Structure formats: structure tokens, C-alpha cells
Amino acid sequence: MKLIKSIALVSLTASLLIAQGQGKKKDEALQSVVNTGKQSSKLLLKTLGSNMKKNMKAGGPMKALDFCSQEAYNLTEKVNKELPKGVTVKRISMKYRNPANKPEADEAAVLEALAKLKNANVILPKQVVQKVSADTYKYYKPLVINKKVCLKCHGDIQNVALKRAIEERYPMDKATHYKMGDLRGAVVVTIKK
Ligand code: HEC
């Protein structure tokens, strides 16, 4: 009886240890997804943000619009080339300006969930991780309209010339009438292990 008990105890301990090992491995895998996601989204936002600022300073919103419409997508591609193999980054929005930034179905589900949370006055998490398959994760950084300057091009646009230029370039534009604090979309980092 005693022997059986101790065997049972040993095997229980062993399986607990294995489970713990697997849990630890899972934690580590998740942590590395989060780290990669953080770094990649930061790199994209920094690259776009600093260039936008430069153009805004140099020539106001019309010049900044030229930058956004001509270079934002190319710069995103450039950032992607700098990321490790299996990692890509992009911006998405339910109310997108560039149709290339339309979310995929699994991404739309996350944006809709974030919008629901926001409507329930939940302070949004800094990041969300979605497991899309055995070896692929998507890291989301929610983007909120957090600077007044965003409203110049995404709010109720006051500047008539700017408004016209945006309509000309994006006849299907959905990305206007935002207010401060609105959920604008997300940066998505897809990480294939
Ligand atoms: C000078 C005008 C301008 C300003 C200011 C501006 N944007 Fe944009 N934004 C654009 C344009 C143009 C696009 C489409 C870019 C493209 O073609 O990829 C865009 C695209 C985006 C997208 C990608 C999704 C989509 O709709 O296609 C996000 C997210 C976004 N902007 C967020 C912001 C935020 C947040 C701010 C403030 C920090 C901001 N924008 C300020 C012009 C602007």
C-alpha cells in the first residue's frame, strides 16, 4: 500500500513537473511573441510618426498628406524588410482610408471586440495576442486617436483644399469623422514561429 502510494506520488510529481515545464515553455513562447510584437509595432509607428512630423513641419497638412498617401505604404514595406524572417507588420482599421489596410476576417474579429470593450468604458489593453494556427500568432497594438493632429486628416476636416485632396486620392475613404479618444484601428504584427 505504502509502495503504491509512493509510486503514485512520484508519477504525480513527475507529470506535474512535465506540465510545469510545458507551461513554462508556453510562457516563454508567448513572451517572445510579445517582445517581437512590441519591437516591430514600435519600429513601424516610430518610422511613420517621425516622417509625418517632419513633413507637417516642412509644409503643413498638404505636404503631410502627400507623405501619407505616397510613402506610408512604402515605408511599411521597408520596415517589413528589416524585420526578422517570418515577421510582418501592418496597420488595419474597420474604417480604413487605404483599402490595402482593410482587416482580414480574424483581424476584424479582434477590432470589433476592442470596439465593444471601448464602448463598455474598458480601458483598452496595450496589446492583444491571437493564436491563429499552431505556429502563427498575431500581436495587436490598439491605435487610438490620441493627438489633435490626427483630426486634421481623420476628423471633421476643416481645410477645404485638404478635404478635396483626400477625397480625390481616396474616393472610398471611410477614415473621417473621428473624435479624440476614438479607436482608430491597430498595428498588427504577424509572427510565424
Ligand atoms: C496629413 C494627413 C494625416 C494625418 C495628420 C494623419 N493621417 Fe492617418 N492616414 C492618412 C492617409 C492619407 C492614410 C492612408 C495611408 C495609405 O495610403 O497607406 C492614413 C492612414 C492611417 C491608418 C491606416 C488605416 C487606414 O485608414 O488606411 C491609421 C491607423 C492612421 N492613419 C492613424 C492616424 C493617427 C493615429 C494619426 C495621428 C497621430 C494620423 N493617422 C494622422 C492621413 C493622415
mmCIF file of N, CA, C and O in Angstrom, residues 133-186:
data_model
loop_
_atom_site.group_PDB
_atom_site.id
_atom_site.type_symbol
_atom_site.label_atom_id
_atom_site.label_comp_id
_atom_site.label_asym_id
_atom_site.label_seq_id
_atom_site.Cartn_x
_atom_site.Cartn_y
_atom_site.Cartn_z
ATOM 1 N N SER A 133 -2.853 29.849 -35.664
ATOM 2 C CA SER A 133 -2.655 28.440 -36.012
ATOM 3 C C SER A 133 -1.571 27.909 -35.092
ATOM 4 O O SER A 133 -1.079 28.641 -34.230
ATOM 5 N N ALA A 134 -1.203 26.632 -35.273
ATOM 6 C CA ALA A 134 -0.250 26.012 -34.357
ATOM 7 C C ALA A 134 1.038 26.823 -34.266
ATOM 8 O O ALA A 134 1.643 26.908 -33.193
ATOM 9 N N ASP A 135 1.444 27.455 -35.374
ATOM 10 C CA ASP A 135 2.756 28.122 -35.340
ATOM 11 C C ASP A 135 2.682 29.615 -35.663
ATOM 12 O O ASP A 135 3.693 30.250 -35.872
ATOM 13 N N THR A 136 1.466 30.157 -35.709
ATOM 14 C CA THR A 136 1.360 31.574 -36.088
ATOM 15 C C THR A 136 0.539 32.379 -35.082
ATOM 16 O O THR A 136 -0.536 31.949 -34.657
ATOM 17 N N TYR A 137 1.079 33.513 -34.710
ATOM 18 C CA TYR A 137 0.404 34.423 -33.782
ATOM 19 C C TYR A 137 0.223 35.787 -34.444
ATOM 20 O O TYR A 137 1.011 36.170 -35.302
ATOM 21 N N LYS A 138 -0.807 36.503 -33.999
ATOM 22 C CA LYS A 138 -0.926 37.903 -34.385
ATOM 23 C C LYS A 138 -0.929 38.755 -33.118
ATOM 24 O O LYS A 138 -1.708 38.496 -32.197
ATOM 25 N N TYR A 139 -0.043 39.711 -33.104
ATOM 26 C CA TYR A 139 0.080 40.655 -31.988
ATOM 27 C C TYR A 139 -0.607 41.940 -32.426
ATOM 28 O O TYR A 139 -0.335 42.456 -33.513
ATOM 29 N N TYR A 140 -1.500 42.462 -31.611
ATOM 30 C CA TYR A 140 -2.215 43.694 -31.943
ATOM 31 C C TYR A 140 -1.880 44.788 -30.957
ATOM 32 O O TYR A 140 -1.945 44.560 -29.746
ATOM 33 N N LYS A 141 -1.543 45.948 -31.482
ATOM 34 C CA LYS A 141 -1.428 47.130 -30.636
ATOM 35 C C LYS A 141 -2.569 48.071 -31.022
ATOM 36 O O LYS A 141 -2.589 48.594 -32.138
ATOM 37 N N PRO A 142 -3.556 48.247 -30.134
ATOM 38 C CA PRO A 142 -4.672 49.135 -30.470
ATOM 39 C C PRO A 142 -4.177 50.562 -30.713
ATOM 40 O O PRO A 142 -3.291 51.042 -30.004
ATOM 41 N N LEU A 143 -4.754 51.217 -31.723
ATOM 42 C CA LEU A 143 -4.404 52.610 -32.031
ATOM 43 C C LEU A 143 -5.600 53.496 -31.754
ATOM 44 O O LEU A 143 -6.676 53.271 -32.297
ATOM 45 N N VAL A 144 -5.371 54.478 -30.914
ATOM 46 C CA VAL A 144 -6.439 55.398 -30.544
ATOM 47 C C VAL A 144 -6.072 56.783 -31.080
ATOM 48 O O VAL A 144 -4.894 57.113 -31.193
ATOM 49 N N ILE A 145 -7.049 57.566 -31.448
ATOM 50 C CA ILE A 145 -6.792 58.956 -31.846
ATOM 51 C C ILE A 145 -6.383 59.703 -30.578
ATOM 52 O O ILE A 145 -7.215 60.017 -29.729
ATOM 53 N N ASN A 146 -5.085 59.887 -30.435
ATOM 54 C CA ASN A 146 -4.562 60.415 -29.169
ATOM 55 C C ASN A 146 -3.868 61.761 -29.332
ATOM 56 O O ASN A 146 -3.328 62.304 -28.385
ATOM 57 N N LYS A 147 -3.855 62.264 -30.564
ATOM 58 C CA LYS A 147 -3.249 63.583 -30.789
ATOM 59 C C LYS A 147 -4.190 64.395 -31.653
ATOM 60 O O LYS A 147 -4.792 63.869 -32.588
ATOM 61 N N LYS A 148 -4.267 65.676 -31.348
ATOM 62 C CA LYS A 148 -5.158 66.562 -32.119
ATOM 63 C C LYS A 148 -4.812 66.544 -33.596
ATOM 64 O O LYS A 148 -5.686 66.660 -34.458
ATOM 65 N N VAL A 149 -3.514 66.393 -33.886
ATOM 66 C CA VAL A 149 -3.082 66.460 -35.285
ATOM 67 C C VAL A 149 -3.762 65.372 -36.137
ATOM 68 O O VAL A 149 -4.019 65.574 -37.322
ATOM 69 N N CYS A 150 -4.103 64.257 -35.528
ATOM 70 C CA CYS A 150 -4.771 63.168 -36.275
ATOM 71 C C CYS A 150 -6.090 63.675 -36.873
ATOM 72 O O CYS A 150 -6.498 63.244 -37.947
ATOM 73 N N LEU A 151 -6.733 64.580 -36.140
ATOM 74 C CA LEU A 151 -8.063 65.042 -36.569
ATOM 75 C C LEU A 151 -8.004 65.903 -37.821
ATOM 76 O O LEU A 151 -8.992 66.012 -38.547
ATOM 77 N N LYS A 152 -6.838 66.495 -38.070
ATOM 78 C CA LYS A 152 -6.689 67.293 -39.280
ATOM 79 C C LYS A 152 -7.078 66.476 -40.502
ATOM 80 O O LYS A 152 -7.657 67.001 -41.449
ATOM 81 N N CYS A 153 -6.730 65.213 -40.504
ATOM 82 C CA CYS A 153 -6.987 64.354 -41.670
ATOM 83 C C CYS A 153 -7.996 63.243 -41.392
ATOM 84 O O CYS A 153 -8.420 62.551 -42.321
ATOM 85 N N HIS A 154 -8.347 63.016 -40.133
ATOM 86 C CA HIS A 154 -9.282 61.927 -39.815
ATOM 87 C C HIS A 154 -10.510 62.405 -39.041
ATOM 88 O O HIS A 154 -11.361 61.597 -38.671
ATOM 89 N N GLY A 155 -10.582 63.704 -38.745
ATOM 90 C CA GLY A 155 -11.747 64.232 -38.027
ATOM 91 C C GLY A 155 -12.758 64.822 -39.001
ATOM 92 O O GLY A 155 -12.905 64.324 -40.121
ATOM 93 N N ASP A 156 -13.464 65.836 -38.556
ATOM 94 C CA ASP A 156 -14.320 66.600 -39.472
ATOM 95 C C ASP A 156 -13.396 67.612 -40.134
ATOM 96 O O ASP A 156 -13.071 68.637 -39.542
ATOM 97 N N ILE A 157 -12.965 67.316 -41.343
ATOM 98 C CA ILE A 157 -11.853 68.060 -41.937
ATOM 99 C C ILE A 157 -12.284 69.481 -42.305
ATOM 100 O O ILE A 157 -13.229 69.671 -43.073
ATOM 101 N N GLN A 158 -11.559 70.441 -41.715
ATOM 102 C CA GLN A 158 -11.920 71.853 -41.884
ATOM 103 C C GLN A 158 -11.294 72.456 -43.132
ATOM 104 O O GLN A 158 -11.902 73.269 -43.820
ATOM 105 N N ASN A 159 -10.067 72.061 -43.398
ATOM 106 C CA ASN A 159 -9.297 72.617 -44.509
ATOM 107 C C ASN A 159 -9.872 72.089 -45.834
ATOM 108 O O ASN A 159 -9.775 70.906 -46.152
ATOM 109 N N VAL A 160 -10.491 73.010 -46.601
ATOM 110 C CA VAL A 160 -11.236 72.589 -47.798
ATOM 111 C C VAL A 160 -10.323 71.947 -48.841
ATOM 112 O O VAL A 160 -10.657 70.909 -49.431
ATOM 113 N N ALA A 161 -9.147 72.573 -49.048
ATOM 114 C CA ALA A 161 -8.218 72.031 -50.051
ATOM 115 C C ALA A 161 -7.757 70.635 -49.642
ATOM 116 O O ALA A 161 -7.681 69.714 -50.471
ATOM 117 N N LEU A 162 -7.505 70.487 -48.361
ATOM 118 C CA LEU A 162 -7.045 69.194 -47.848
ATOM 119 C C LEU A 162 -8.155 68.150 -47.998
ATOM 120 O O LEU A 162 -7.926 67.020 -48.444
ATOM 121 N N LYS A 163 -9.360 68.557 -47.675
ATOM 122 C CA LYS A 163 -10.520 67.660 -47.765
ATOM 123 C C LYS A 163 -10.664 67.163 -49.209
ATOM 124 O O LYS A 163 -10.842 65.960 -49.457
ATOM 125 N N ARG A 164 -10.559 68.119 -50.143
ATOM 126 C CA ARG A 164 -10.717 67.759 -51.551
ATOM 127 C C ARG A 164 -9.605 66.807 -51.990
ATOM 128 O O ARG A 164 -9.849 65.832 -52.691
ATOM 129 N N ALA A 165 -8.378 67.122 -51.561
ATOM 130 C CA ALA A 165 -7.234 66.285 -51.961
ATOM 131 C C ALA A 165 -7.395 64.856 -51.435
ATOM 132 O O ALA A 165 -7.075 63.884 -52.127
ATOM 133 N N ILE A 166 -7.926 64.728 -50.216
ATOM 134 C CA ILE A 166 -8.118 63.385 -49.647
ATOM 135 C C ILE A 166 -9.206 62.643 -50.434
ATOM 136 O O ILE A 166 -9.037 61.478 -50.790
ATOM 137 N N GLU A 167 -10.293 63.357 -50.744
ATOM 138 C CA GLU A 167 -11.392 62.712 -51.490
ATOM 139 C C GLU A 167 -10.942 62.268 -52.879
ATOM 140 O O GLU A 167 -11.380 61.227 -53.373
ATOM 141 N N GLU A 168 -10.068 63.091 -53.477
ATOM 142 C CA GLU A 168 -9.569 62.724 -54.809
ATOM 143 C C GLU A 168 -8.744 61.457 -54.768
ATOM 144 O O GLU A 168 -8.860 60.588 -55.615
ATOM 145 N N ARG A 169 -7.890 61.382 -53.759
ATOM 146 C CA ARG A 169 -6.995 60.224 -53.679
ATOM 147 C C ARG A 169 -7.694 58.977 -53.155
ATOM 148 O O ARG A 169 -7.326 57.856 -53.493
ATOM 149 N N TYR A 170 -8.671 59.194 -52.277
ATOM 150 C CA TYR A 170 -9.349 58.045 -51.640
ATOM 151 C C TYR A 170 -10.855 58.206 -51.802
ATOM 152 O O TYR A 170 -11.554 58.545 -50.839
ATOM 153 N N PRO A 171 -11.372 57.918 -52.992
ATOM 154 C CA PRO A 171 -12.811 58.132 -53.221
ATOM 155 C C PRO A 171 -13.685 57.271 -52.300
ATOM 156 O O PRO A 171 -14.838 57.621 -52.052
ATOM 157 N N MET A 172 -13.147 56.184 -51.778
ATOM 158 C CA MET A 172 -13.943 55.310 -50.899
ATOM 159 C C MET A 172 -13.572 55.504 -49.423
ATOM 160 O O MET A 172 -13.854 54.632 -48.604
ATOM 161 N N ASP A 173 -12.932 56.627 -49.124
ATOM 162 C CA ASP A 173 -12.420 56.867 -47.769
ATOM 163 C C ASP A 173 -13.478 56.657 -46.679
ATOM 164 O O ASP A 173 -14.584 57.182 -46.765
ATOM 165 N N LYS A 174 -13.122 55.868 -45.665
ATOM 166 C CA LYS A 174 -14.021 55.702 -44.510
ATOM 167 C C LYS A 174 -13.428 56.360 -43.268
ATOM 168 O O LYS A 174 -14.070 56.367 -42.211
ATOM 169 N N ALA A 175 -12.191 56.884 -43.387
ATOM 170 C CA ALA A 175 -11.432 57.252 -42.174
ATOM 171 C C ALA A 175 -11.586 58.720 -41.794
ATOM 172 O O ALA A 175 -10.597 59.412 -41.546
ATOM 173 N N THR A 176 -12.824 59.220 -41.751
ATOM 174 C CA THR A 176 -13.048 60.594 -41.296
ATOM 175 C C THR A 176 -14.065 60.589 -40.145
ATOM 176 O O THR A 176 -14.616 59.538 -39.803
ATOM 177 N N HIS A 177 -14.304 61.780 -39.606
ATOM 178 C CA HIS A 177 -15.274 61.996 -38.515
ATOM 179 C C HIS A 177 -14.891 61.308 -37.209
ATOM 180 O O HIS A 177 -15.730 61.037 -36.364
ATOM 181 N N TYR A 178 -13.611 61.014 -37.054
ATOM 182 C CA TYR A 178 -13.143 60.500 -35.753
ATOM 183 C C TYR A 178 -13.097 61.648 -34.753
ATOM 184 O O TYR A 178 -12.975 62.817 -35.129
ATOM 185 N N LYS A 179 -13.179 61.275 -33.462
ATOM 186 C CA LYS A 179 -13.030 62.252 -32.379
ATOM 187 C C LYS A 179 -11.864 61.802 -31.490
ATOM 188 O O LYS A 179 -11.454 60.636 -31.553
ATOM 189 N N MET A 180 -11.393 62.744 -30.656
ATOM 190 C CA MET A 180 -10.305 62.384 -29.741
ATOM 191 C C MET A 180 -10.725 61.172 -28.909
ATOM 192 O O MET A 180 -11.864 61.099 -28.436
ATOM 193 N N GLY A 181 -9.807 60.223 -28.737
ATOM 194 C CA GLY A 181 -10.077 59.069 -27.893
ATOM 195 C C GLY A 181 -10.735 57.904 -28.629
ATOM 196 O O GLY A 181 -10.848 56.813 -28.071
ATOM 197 N N ASP A 182 -11.160 58.114 -29.878
ATOM 198 C CA ASP A 182 -11.788 57.014 -30.630
ATOM 199 C C ASP A 182 -10.763 55.942 -30.978
ATOM 200 O O ASP A 182 -9.587 56.246 -31.205
ATOM 201 N N LEU A 183 -11.237 54.709 -31.046
ATOM 202 C CA LEU A 183 -10.383 53.617 -31.524
ATOM 203 C C LEU A 183 -10.223 53.792 -33.033
ATOM 204 O O LEU A 183 -11.208 53.798 -33.770
ATOM 205 N N ARG A 184 -8.987 53.938 -33.476
ATOM 206 C CA ARG A 184 -8.739 54.178 -34.905
ATOM 207 C C ARG A 184 -8.487 52.870 -35.640
ATOM 208 O O ARG A 184 -8.762 52.756 -36.837
ATOM 209 N N GLY A 185 -7.897 51.901 -34.944
ATOM 210 C CA GLY A 185 -7.543 50.632 -35.577
ATOM 211 C C GLY A 185 -6.467 49.953 -34.759
ATOM 212 O O GLY A 185 -6.475 50.064 -33.529
ATOM 213 N N ALA A 186 -5.550 49.287 -35.444
ATOM 214 C CA ALA A 186 -4.474 48.618 -34.716
ATOM 215 C C ALA A 186 -3.266 48.436 -35.621
ATOM 216 O O ALA A 186 -3.385 48.472 -36.850
#
